[in-house]
């Protein structure tokens, strides 16, 4: 399509997304307008105050997308593996969206968004939508708006949504609460066999992926991980898959393992339970966000300062002060200390 024909097509679609109200933006995004989808994701990420308008408009478009999370330590090849997965899903005719969470600068708050650059081969594919989210200092491997962005992409009708976390450690397991299938990537020779017995990241894996399998030590790492998973009596026993994402090797098996896991979730009813838990987590998170916003605004900010003075003076303890402040917020009027 030439630049002129693209401009003509944009005019035929109607007003620019920036001119649309949130509900109209949702309707346009659900209708397939990629500009509107990009604008909607920006609104979700940068303007939490609009969630109250965007949420009800999205509710009628609950999606049934297969959601897959990829996580692991920095340098294990997450972006390369995501790109290979996208290629495989597109080969099967499925529409794919990617949410790539990148670390933010502690000085500017911005992000390099390098994951999106590494997936540039899919930029011209109308069946692929790639969006980067800056972590903005949030721990857990995800951005604050990841859950809402995922909801937007599901409503937009994508068949598969892949979420790639920033490089994470053993305790950062937020991704498991967000997606249907969690893939944890590891690399040979990084002590992964020992890490497998530790509580944390590896225990939430639905599929363990040993990437860079063309390197020495890969077979040993796969064997050690397989043995470790079998030792977990009564616990989850994730599949162990060996891939070399840069070469495209093992990707078909990985896609098959992800599909098999989803079939198991459906057959056992676990998929429904996971999605209920995800909705509860999202509600809880939005409730806490609303509470923080109220505490930062009058009259609760002044009340917080007053209670802090009481704690410093020894006239109250912080636990009691917290209960009084919560009562203030819930009753919308000051509750005097006893």
PDB file of C-alpha atoms in Angstrom, residues 53-299:
ATOM      1  CA  UNK A  53     -14.602   4.634  31.256  1.00  0.00           C
ATOM      2  CA  UNK A  54     -12.632   2.032  29.323  1.00  0.00           C
ATOM      3  CA  UNK A  55     -13.513  -0.905  31.586  1.00  0.00           C
ATOM      4  CA  UNK A  56     -17.286  -0.951  31.038  1.00  0.00           C
ATOM      5  CA  UNK A  57     -16.785  -0.601  27.285  1.00  0.00           C
ATOM      6  CA  UNK A  58     -14.431  -3.605  27.289  1.00  0.00           C
ATOM      7  CA  UNK A  59     -16.689  -5.782  29.448  1.00  0.00           C
ATOM      8  CA  UNK A  60     -18.938  -6.704  26.548  1.00  0.00           C
ATOM      9  CA  UNK A  61     -15.999  -7.936  24.499  1.00  0.00           C
ATOM     10  CA  UNK A  62     -14.495 -10.497  26.849  1.00  0.00           C
ATOM     11  CA  UNK A  63     -11.955 -12.394  24.803  1.00  0.00           C
ATOM     12  CA  UNK A  64     -11.105 -16.078  24.767  1.00  0.00           C
ATOM     13  CA  UNK A  65      -7.481 -15.690  23.764  1.00  0.00           C
ATOM     14  CA  UNK A  66      -4.887 -18.252  24.699  1.00  0.00           C
ATOM     15  CA  UNK A  67      -2.485 -16.402  26.987  1.00  0.00           C
ATOM     16  CA  UNK A  68       1.141 -17.462  27.292  1.00  0.00           C
ATOM     17  CA  UNK A  69       3.827 -15.928  29.513  1.00  0.00           C
ATOM     18  CA  UNK A  70       7.575 -16.168  28.978  1.00  0.00           C
ATOM     19  CA  UNK A  71       9.882 -15.306  31.831  1.00  0.00           C
ATOM     20  CA  UNK A  72      13.407 -15.982  32.994  1.00  0.00           C
ATOM     21  CA  UNK A  73      16.694 -14.365  33.875  1.00  0.00           C
ATOM     22  CA  UNK A  74      18.245 -11.699  31.623  1.00  0.00           C
ATOM     23  CA  UNK A  75      20.094 -13.108  28.627  1.00  0.00           C
ATOM     24  CA  UNK A  76      18.287 -16.447  28.291  1.00  0.00           C
ATOM     25  CA  UNK A  77      16.766 -15.439  24.949  1.00  0.00           C
ATOM     26  CA  UNK A  78      13.185 -14.541  25.829  1.00  0.00           C
ATOM     27  CA  UNK A  79      12.650 -12.103  22.948  1.00  0.00           C
ATOM     28  CA  UNK A  80      14.155 -14.471  20.402  1.00  0.00           C
ATOM     29  CA  UNK A  81      11.926 -17.278  21.658  1.00  0.00           C
ATOM     30  CA  UNK A  82       8.848 -15.039  21.551  1.00  0.00           C
ATOM     31  CA  UNK A  83       9.659 -14.095  17.967  1.00  0.00           C
ATOM     32  CA  UNK A  84      10.002 -17.765  17.038  1.00  0.00           C
ATOM     33  CA  UNK A  85       6.676 -18.555  18.730  1.00  0.00           C
ATOM     34  CA  UNK A  86       4.970 -15.747  16.824  1.00  0.00           C
ATOM     35  CA  UNK A  87       6.353 -17.159  13.580  1.00  0.00           C
ATOM     36  CA  UNK A  88       4.985 -20.600  14.434  1.00  0.00           C
ATOM     37  CA  UNK A  89       1.544 -19.345  15.431  1.00  0.00           C
ATOM     38  CA  UNK A  90       1.301 -17.214  12.300  1.00  0.00           C
ATOM     39  CA  UNK A  91       2.241 -20.247  10.233  1.00  0.00           C
ATOM     40  CA  UNK A  92      -0.839 -21.914  11.723  1.00  0.00           C
ATOM     41  CA  UNK A  93      -2.984 -18.928  10.735  1.00  0.00           C
ATOM     42  CA  UNK A  94      -3.502 -17.540  14.230  1.00  0.00           C
ATOM     43  CA  UNK A  95      -3.553 -13.820  15.057  1.00  0.00           C
ATOM     44  CA  UNK A  96      -0.957 -13.008  17.705  1.00  0.00           C
ATOM     45  CA  UNK A  97      -0.381 -10.082  20.051  1.00  0.00           C
ATOM     46  CA  UNK A  98       2.750  -9.585  22.130  1.00  0.00           C
ATOM     47  CA  UNK A  99       3.154  -7.543  25.310  1.00  0.00           C
ATOM     48  CA  UNK A 100       6.867  -7.055  25.937  1.00  0.00           C
ATOM     49  CA  UNK A 101       7.750  -5.505  29.288  1.00  0.00           C
ATOM     50  CA  UNK A 102      11.047  -3.607  29.256  1.00  0.00           C
ATOM     51  CA  UNK A 103      12.964  -2.201  32.235  1.00  0.00           C
ATOM     52  CA  UNK A 104      12.700   1.545  32.819  1.00  0.00           C
ATOM     53  CA  UNK A 105      15.502   3.988  33.378  1.00  0.00           C
ATOM     54  CA  UNK A 106      15.771   4.970  37.068  1.00  0.00           C
ATOM     55  CA  UNK A 107      16.592   8.523  35.927  1.00  0.00           C
ATOM     56  CA  UNK A 108      14.127   9.299  33.118  1.00  0.00           C
ATOM     57  CA  UNK A 109      11.454   6.653  33.643  1.00  0.00           C
ATOM     58  CA  UNK A 110      11.741   5.764  29.963  1.00  0.00           C
ATOM     59  CA  UNK A 111      12.702   2.422  28.449  1.00  0.00           C
ATOM     60  CA  UNK A 112      14.845   1.340  25.522  1.00  0.00           C
ATOM     61  CA  UNK A 113      12.075  -1.050  24.372  1.00  0.00           C
ATOM     62  CA  UNK A 114      14.722  -3.327  22.903  1.00  0.00           C
ATOM     63  CA  UNK A 115      12.443  -6.380  22.945  1.00  0.00           C
ATOM     64  CA  UNK A 116      10.250  -4.762  20.300  1.00  0.00           C
ATOM     65  CA  UNK A 117      13.305  -4.032  18.149  1.00  0.00           C
ATOM     66  CA  UNK A 118      14.342  -7.699  18.279  1.00  0.00           C
ATOM     67  CA  UNK A 119      10.910  -8.716  16.933  1.00  0.00           C
ATOM     68  CA  UNK A 120      11.049  -6.320  13.971  1.00  0.00           C
ATOM     69  CA  UNK A 121      10.643  -9.157  11.443  1.00  0.00           C
ATOM     70  CA  UNK A 122       6.906  -9.200  12.301  1.00  0.00           C
ATOM     71  CA  UNK A 123       6.389  -5.438  11.986  1.00  0.00           C
ATOM     72  CA  UNK A 124       4.706  -5.616   8.598  1.00  0.00           C
ATOM     73  CA  UNK A 125       2.425  -8.551   9.405  1.00  0.00           C
ATOM     74  CA  UNK A 126      -1.206  -7.409   9.880  1.00  0.00           C
ATOM     75  CA  UNK A 127      -1.866 -10.543  11.923  1.00  0.00           C
ATOM     76  CA  UNK A 128       0.702  -9.543  14.565  1.00  0.00           C
ATOM     77  CA  UNK A 129       0.514  -6.691  17.061  1.00  0.00           C
ATOM     78  CA  UNK A 130       3.516  -5.976  19.278  1.00  0.00           C
ATOM     79  CA  UNK A 131       3.354  -3.553  22.180  1.00  0.00           C
ATOM     80  CA  UNK A 132       6.111  -2.633  24.606  1.00  0.00           C
ATOM     81  CA  UNK A 133       5.339  -1.588  28.171  1.00  0.00           C
ATOM     82  CA  UNK A 134       7.844   0.145  30.444  1.00  0.00           C
ATOM     83  CA  UNK A 135       8.103  -1.476  33.881  1.00  0.00           C
ATOM     84  CA  UNK A 136       8.481   1.987  35.505  1.00  0.00           C
ATOM     85  CA  UNK A 137      10.185   0.543  38.547  1.00  0.00           C
ATOM     86  CA  UNK A 138       7.509  -2.032  39.318  1.00  0.00           C
ATOM     87  CA  UNK A 139       8.844  -5.305  40.695  1.00  0.00           C
ATOM     88  CA  UNK A 140       7.594  -8.742  39.690  1.00  0.00           C
ATOM     89  CA  UNK A 141       8.643  -8.625  36.034  1.00  0.00           C
ATOM     90  CA  UNK A 142       5.523  -6.836  34.746  1.00  0.00           C
ATOM     91  CA  UNK A 143       4.298  -3.283  34.249  1.00  0.00           C
ATOM     92  CA  UNK A 144       1.470  -1.904  36.381  1.00  0.00           C
ATOM     93  CA  UNK A 145      -0.929  -1.825  33.421  1.00  0.00           C
ATOM     94  CA  UNK A 146      -0.109  -5.284  32.035  1.00  0.00           C
ATOM     95  CA  UNK A 147      -3.381  -6.877  33.197  1.00  0.00           C
ATOM     96  CA  UNK A 148      -5.459  -4.095  31.663  1.00  0.00           C
ATOM     97  CA  UNK A 149      -3.439  -4.175  28.433  1.00  0.00           C
ATOM     98  CA  UNK A 150      -3.970  -7.933  28.233  1.00  0.00           C
ATOM     99  CA  UNK A 151      -7.722  -7.398  28.630  1.00  0.00           C
ATOM    100  CA  UNK A 152      -7.657  -4.875  25.754  1.00  0.00           C
ATOM    101  CA  UNK A 153      -5.848  -7.292  23.434  1.00  0.00           C
ATOM    102  CA  UNK A 154      -8.218 -10.132  24.290  1.00  0.00           C
ATOM    103  CA  UNK A 155     -11.178  -7.876  23.504  1.00  0.00           C
ATOM    104  CA  UNK A 156      -9.546  -6.983  20.181  1.00  0.00           C
ATOM    105  CA  UNK A 157      -9.942 -10.614  19.135  1.00  0.00           C
ATOM    106  CA  UNK A 158      -6.386 -11.961  19.053  1.00  0.00           C
ATOM    107  CA  UNK A 159      -6.142 -15.750  19.161  1.00  0.00           C
ATOM    108  CA  UNK A 160      -2.930 -15.801  21.185  1.00  0.00           C
ATOM    109  CA  UNK A 161      -1.477 -13.151  23.497  1.00  0.00           C
ATOM    110  CA  UNK A 162       2.145 -13.651  24.553  1.00  0.00           C
ATOM    111  CA  UNK A 163       3.484 -11.708  27.541  1.00  0.00           C
ATOM    112  CA  UNK A 164       7.244 -11.372  27.908  1.00  0.00           C
ATOM    113  CA  UNK A 165       8.514 -10.182  31.285  1.00  0.00           C
ATOM    114  CA  UNK A 166      11.657  -8.254  32.056  1.00  0.00           C
ATOM    115  CA  UNK A 167      14.579 -10.347  33.284  1.00  0.00           C
ATOM    116  CA  UNK A 168      13.472 -11.679  36.654  1.00  0.00           C
ATOM    117  CA  UNK A 169      14.794 -13.541  39.679  1.00  0.00           C
ATOM    118  CA  UNK A 170      13.578 -16.388  41.841  1.00  0.00           C
ATOM    119  CA  UNK A 171      10.889 -14.467  43.748  1.00  0.00           C
ATOM    120  CA  UNK A 172       9.323 -12.464  40.917  1.00  0.00           C
ATOM    121  CA  UNK A 173       6.412 -14.632  39.844  1.00  0.00           C
ATOM    122  CA  UNK A 174       3.625 -12.189  38.961  1.00  0.00           C
ATOM    123  CA  UNK A 175       3.370 -13.610  35.444  1.00  0.00           C
ATOM    124  CA  UNK A 176       1.899 -16.896  36.756  1.00  0.00           C
ATOM    125  CA  UNK A 177      -1.159 -15.043  38.069  1.00  0.00           C
ATOM    126  CA  UNK A 178      -1.724 -13.305  34.733  1.00  0.00           C
ATOM    127  CA  UNK A 179      -1.591 -15.954  32.011  1.00  0.00           C
ATOM    128  CA  UNK A 180      -2.921 -19.438  31.328  1.00  0.00           C
ATOM    129  CA  UNK A 181       0.466 -21.032  30.635  1.00  0.00           C
ATOM    130  CA  UNK A 182       3.764 -19.885  32.142  1.00  0.00           C
ATOM    131  CA  UNK A 183       6.982 -20.806  30.332  1.00  0.00           C
ATOM    132  CA  UNK A 184      10.208 -20.336  32.286  1.00  0.00           C
ATOM    133  CA  UNK A 185      13.310 -20.039  30.119  1.00  0.00           C
ATOM    134  CA  UNK A 186      16.737 -21.173  31.253  1.00  0.00           C
ATOM    135  CA  UNK A 187      20.137 -21.438  29.620  1.00  0.00           C
ATOM    136  CA  UNK A 188      22.704 -24.255  29.882  1.00  0.00           C
ATOM    137  CA  UNK A 189      25.478 -23.974  32.417  1.00  0.00           C
ATOM    138  CA  UNK A 190      23.862 -21.350  34.652  1.00  0.00           C
ATOM    139  CA  UNK A 191      23.233 -23.524  37.691  1.00  0.00           C
ATOM    140  CA  UNK A 192      19.627 -24.113  36.677  1.00  0.00           C
ATOM    141  CA  UNK A 193      19.619 -27.680  37.965  1.00  0.00           C
ATOM    142  CA  UNK A 194      20.225 -26.370  41.492  1.00  0.00           C
ATOM    143  CA  UNK A 195      17.717 -23.542  41.125  1.00  0.00           C
ATOM    144  CA  UNK A 196      15.016 -26.034  40.179  1.00  0.00           C
ATOM    145  CA  UNK A 197      14.696 -27.281  43.751  1.00  0.00           C
ATOM    146  CA  UNK A 198      14.261 -23.774  45.175  1.00  0.00           C
ATOM    147  CA  UNK A 199      10.947 -22.134  45.966  1.00  0.00           C
ATOM    148  CA  UNK A 200      10.155 -19.308  43.599  1.00  0.00           C
ATOM    149  CA  UNK A 201      10.188 -18.791  39.892  1.00  0.00           C
ATOM    150  CA  UNK A 202      10.726 -22.362  38.725  1.00  0.00           C
ATOM    151  CA  UNK A 203       7.897 -23.678  40.884  1.00  0.00           C
ATOM    152  CA  UNK A 204       5.329 -21.663  38.929  1.00  0.00           C
ATOM    153  CA  UNK A 205       6.480 -23.022  35.567  1.00  0.00           C
ATOM    154  CA  UNK A 206       4.006 -24.935  33.430  1.00  0.00           C
ATOM    155  CA  UNK A 207       6.713 -25.514  30.823  1.00  0.00           C
ATOM    156  CA  UNK A 208      10.462 -25.363  31.443  1.00  0.00           C
ATOM    157  CA  UNK A 209      12.324 -24.257  28.321  1.00  0.00           C
ATOM    158  CA  UNK A 210      16.057 -24.815  27.971  1.00  0.00           C
ATOM    159  CA  UNK A 211      17.020 -22.323  25.281  1.00  0.00           C
ATOM    160  CA  UNK A 212      20.363 -22.093  23.470  1.00  0.00           C
ATOM    161  CA  UNK A 213      20.288 -25.872  23.329  1.00  0.00           C
ATOM    162  CA  UNK A 214      23.016 -25.868  20.673  1.00  0.00           C
ATOM    163  CA  UNK A 215      25.494 -24.921  23.397  1.00  0.00           C
ATOM    164  CA  UNK A 216      27.545 -27.367  25.473  1.00  0.00           C
ATOM    165  CA  UNK A 217      25.819 -28.580  28.610  1.00  0.00           C
ATOM    166  CA  UNK A 218      22.264 -28.366  27.280  1.00  0.00           C
ATOM    167  CA  UNK A 219      21.609 -32.104  27.453  1.00  0.00           C
ATOM    168  CA  UNK A 220      22.840 -32.188  31.059  1.00  0.00           C
ATOM    169  CA  UNK A 221      20.632 -29.256  32.025  1.00  0.00           C
ATOM    170  CA  UNK A 222      17.571 -30.919  30.444  1.00  0.00           C
ATOM    171  CA  UNK A 223      18.323 -34.192  32.219  1.00  0.00           C
ATOM    172  CA  UNK A 224      18.818 -32.489  35.590  1.00  0.00           C
ATOM    173  CA  UNK A 225      15.618 -30.457  35.277  1.00  0.00           C
ATOM    174  CA  UNK A 226      13.646 -33.538  34.244  1.00  0.00           C
ATOM    175  CA  UNK A 227      14.944 -35.444  37.248  1.00  0.00           C
ATOM    176  CA  UNK A 228      14.169 -32.574  39.599  1.00  0.00           C
ATOM    177  CA  UNK A 229      10.581 -32.241  38.392  1.00  0.00           C
ATOM    178  CA  UNK A 230       9.998 -35.954  38.954  1.00  0.00           C
ATOM    179  CA  UNK A 231      11.152 -35.616  42.570  1.00  0.00           C
ATOM    180  CA  UNK A 232       8.297 -33.226  43.404  1.00  0.00           C
ATOM    181  CA  UNK A 233       5.771 -35.652  44.808  1.00  0.00           C
ATOM    182  CA  UNK A 234       2.254 -34.284  44.605  1.00  0.00           C
ATOM    183  CA  UNK A 235       3.390 -31.024  43.021  1.00  0.00           C
ATOM    184  CA  UNK A 236       3.229 -29.770  39.457  1.00  0.00           C
ATOM    185  CA  UNK A 237       5.508 -31.543  37.032  1.00  0.00           C
ATOM    186  CA  UNK A 238       6.163 -29.175  34.134  1.00  0.00           C
ATOM    187  CA  UNK A 239       7.259 -30.423  30.763  1.00  0.00           C
ATOM    188  CA  UNK A 240      10.904 -29.776  29.899  1.00  0.00           C
ATOM    189  CA  UNK A 241      11.547 -28.645  26.319  1.00  0.00           C
ATOM    190  CA  UNK A 242      14.882 -28.119  24.619  1.00  0.00           C
ATOM    191  CA  UNK A 243      15.007 -25.350  21.982  1.00  0.00           C
ATOM    192  CA  UNK A 244      17.471 -23.265  20.019  1.00  0.00           C
ATOM    193  CA  UNK A 245      15.312 -20.244  19.223  1.00  0.00           C
ATOM    194  CA  UNK A 246      17.834 -18.536  16.967  1.00  0.00           C
ATOM    195  CA  UNK A 247      17.862 -21.651  14.758  1.00  0.00           C
ATOM    196  CA  UNK A 248      14.133 -22.346  15.050  1.00  0.00           C
ATOM    197  CA  UNK A 249      14.834 -25.749  16.573  1.00  0.00           C
ATOM    198  CA  UNK A 250      12.391 -27.213  19.101  1.00  0.00           C
ATOM    199  CA  UNK A 251       9.794 -24.450  18.602  1.00  0.00           C
ATOM    200  CA  UNK A 252       7.175 -26.823  17.198  1.00  0.00           C
ATOM    201  CA  UNK A 253       7.560 -29.025  20.266  1.00  0.00           C
ATOM    202  CA  UNK A 254       7.245 -25.986  22.524  1.00  0.00           C
ATOM    203  CA  UNK A 255       4.038 -24.920  20.751  1.00  0.00           C
ATOM    204  CA  UNK A 256       2.741 -28.471  21.178  1.00  0.00           C
ATOM    205  CA  UNK A 257       3.550 -28.512  24.902  1.00  0.00           C
ATOM    206  CA  UNK A 258       1.800 -25.183  25.411  1.00  0.00           C
ATOM    207  CA  UNK A 259      -1.259 -26.488  23.553  1.00  0.00           C
ATOM    208  CA  UNK A 260      -1.243 -29.710  25.591  1.00  0.00           C
ATOM    209  CA  UNK A 261      -1.100 -27.730  28.819  1.00  0.00           C
ATOM    210  CA  UNK A 262      -4.093 -25.665  27.768  1.00  0.00           C
ATOM    211  CA  UNK A 263      -6.043 -28.823  26.914  1.00  0.00           C
ATOM    212  CA  UNK A 264      -5.276 -30.159  30.399  1.00  0.00           C
ATOM    213  CA  UNK A 265      -6.466 -26.887  31.953  1.00  0.00           C
ATOM    214  CA  UNK A 266      -9.756 -27.106  30.088  1.00  0.00           C
ATOM    215  CA  UNK A 267     -10.276 -30.796  30.840  1.00  0.00           C
ATOM    216  CA  UNK A 268      -9.686 -30.400  34.588  1.00  0.00           C
ATOM    217  CA  UNK A 269     -11.539 -27.099  35.001  1.00  0.00           C
ATOM    218  CA  UNK A 270      -8.300 -25.441  36.084  1.00  0.00           C
ATOM    219  CA  UNK A 271      -8.540 -22.883  33.277  1.00  0.00           C
ATOM    220  CA  UNK A 272     -11.734 -21.477  34.774  1.00  0.00           C
ATOM    221  CA  UNK A 273     -10.229 -21.441  38.264  1.00  0.00           C
ATOM    222  CA  UNK A 274      -7.123 -19.631  37.042  1.00  0.00           C
ATOM    223  CA  UNK A 275      -9.172 -17.002  35.240  1.00  0.00           C
ATOM    224  CA  UNK A 276     -11.340 -16.449  38.327  1.00  0.00           C
ATOM    225  CA  UNK A 277      -8.190 -15.986  40.400  1.00  0.00           C
ATOM    226  CA  UNK A 278      -6.813 -13.599  37.770  1.00  0.00           C
ATOM    227  CA  UNK A 279      -9.979 -11.493  37.871  1.00  0.00           C
ATOM    228  CA  UNK A 280      -9.832 -11.386  41.670  1.00  0.00           C
ATOM    229  CA  UNK A 281      -6.180 -10.276  41.560  1.00  0.00           C
ATOM    230  CA  UNK A 282      -7.032  -7.568  39.034  1.00  0.00           C
ATOM    231  CA  UNK A 283      -9.924  -6.287  41.164  1.00  0.00           C
ATOM    232  CA  UNK A 284      -7.708  -6.314  44.245  1.00  0.00           C
ATOM    233  CA  UNK A 285      -4.973  -4.397  42.446  1.00  0.00           C
ATOM    234  CA  UNK A 286      -7.350  -1.754  41.117  1.00  0.00           C
ATOM    235  CA  UNK A 287      -8.911  -1.400  44.578  1.00  0.00           C
ATOM    236  CA  UNK A 288      -5.488  -0.777  46.131  1.00  0.00           C
ATOM    237  CA  UNK A 289      -4.686   1.734  43.383  1.00  0.00           C
ATOM    238  CA  UNK A 290      -7.925   3.611  44.091  1.00  0.00           C
ATOM    239  CA  UNK A 291      -7.179   3.568  47.812  1.00  0.00           C
ATOM    240  CA  UNK A 292      -3.688   5.002  47.259  1.00  0.00           C
ATOM    241  CA  UNK A 293      -5.169   7.745  45.084  1.00  0.00           C
ATOM    242  CA  UNK A 294      -7.656   8.672  47.795  1.00  0.00           C
ATOM    243  CA  UNK A 295      -4.973   8.743  50.489  1.00  0.00           C
ATOM    244  CA  UNK A 296      -2.970  11.186  48.384  1.00  0.00           C
ATOM    245  CA  UNK A 297      -5.917  13.573  47.929  1.00  0.00           C
ATOM    246  CA  UNK A 298      -7.731  15.916  50.362  1.00  0.00           C
ATOM    247  CA  UNK A 299      -8.924  15.466  53.033  1.00  0.00           C
TER     248      UNK A 299
END
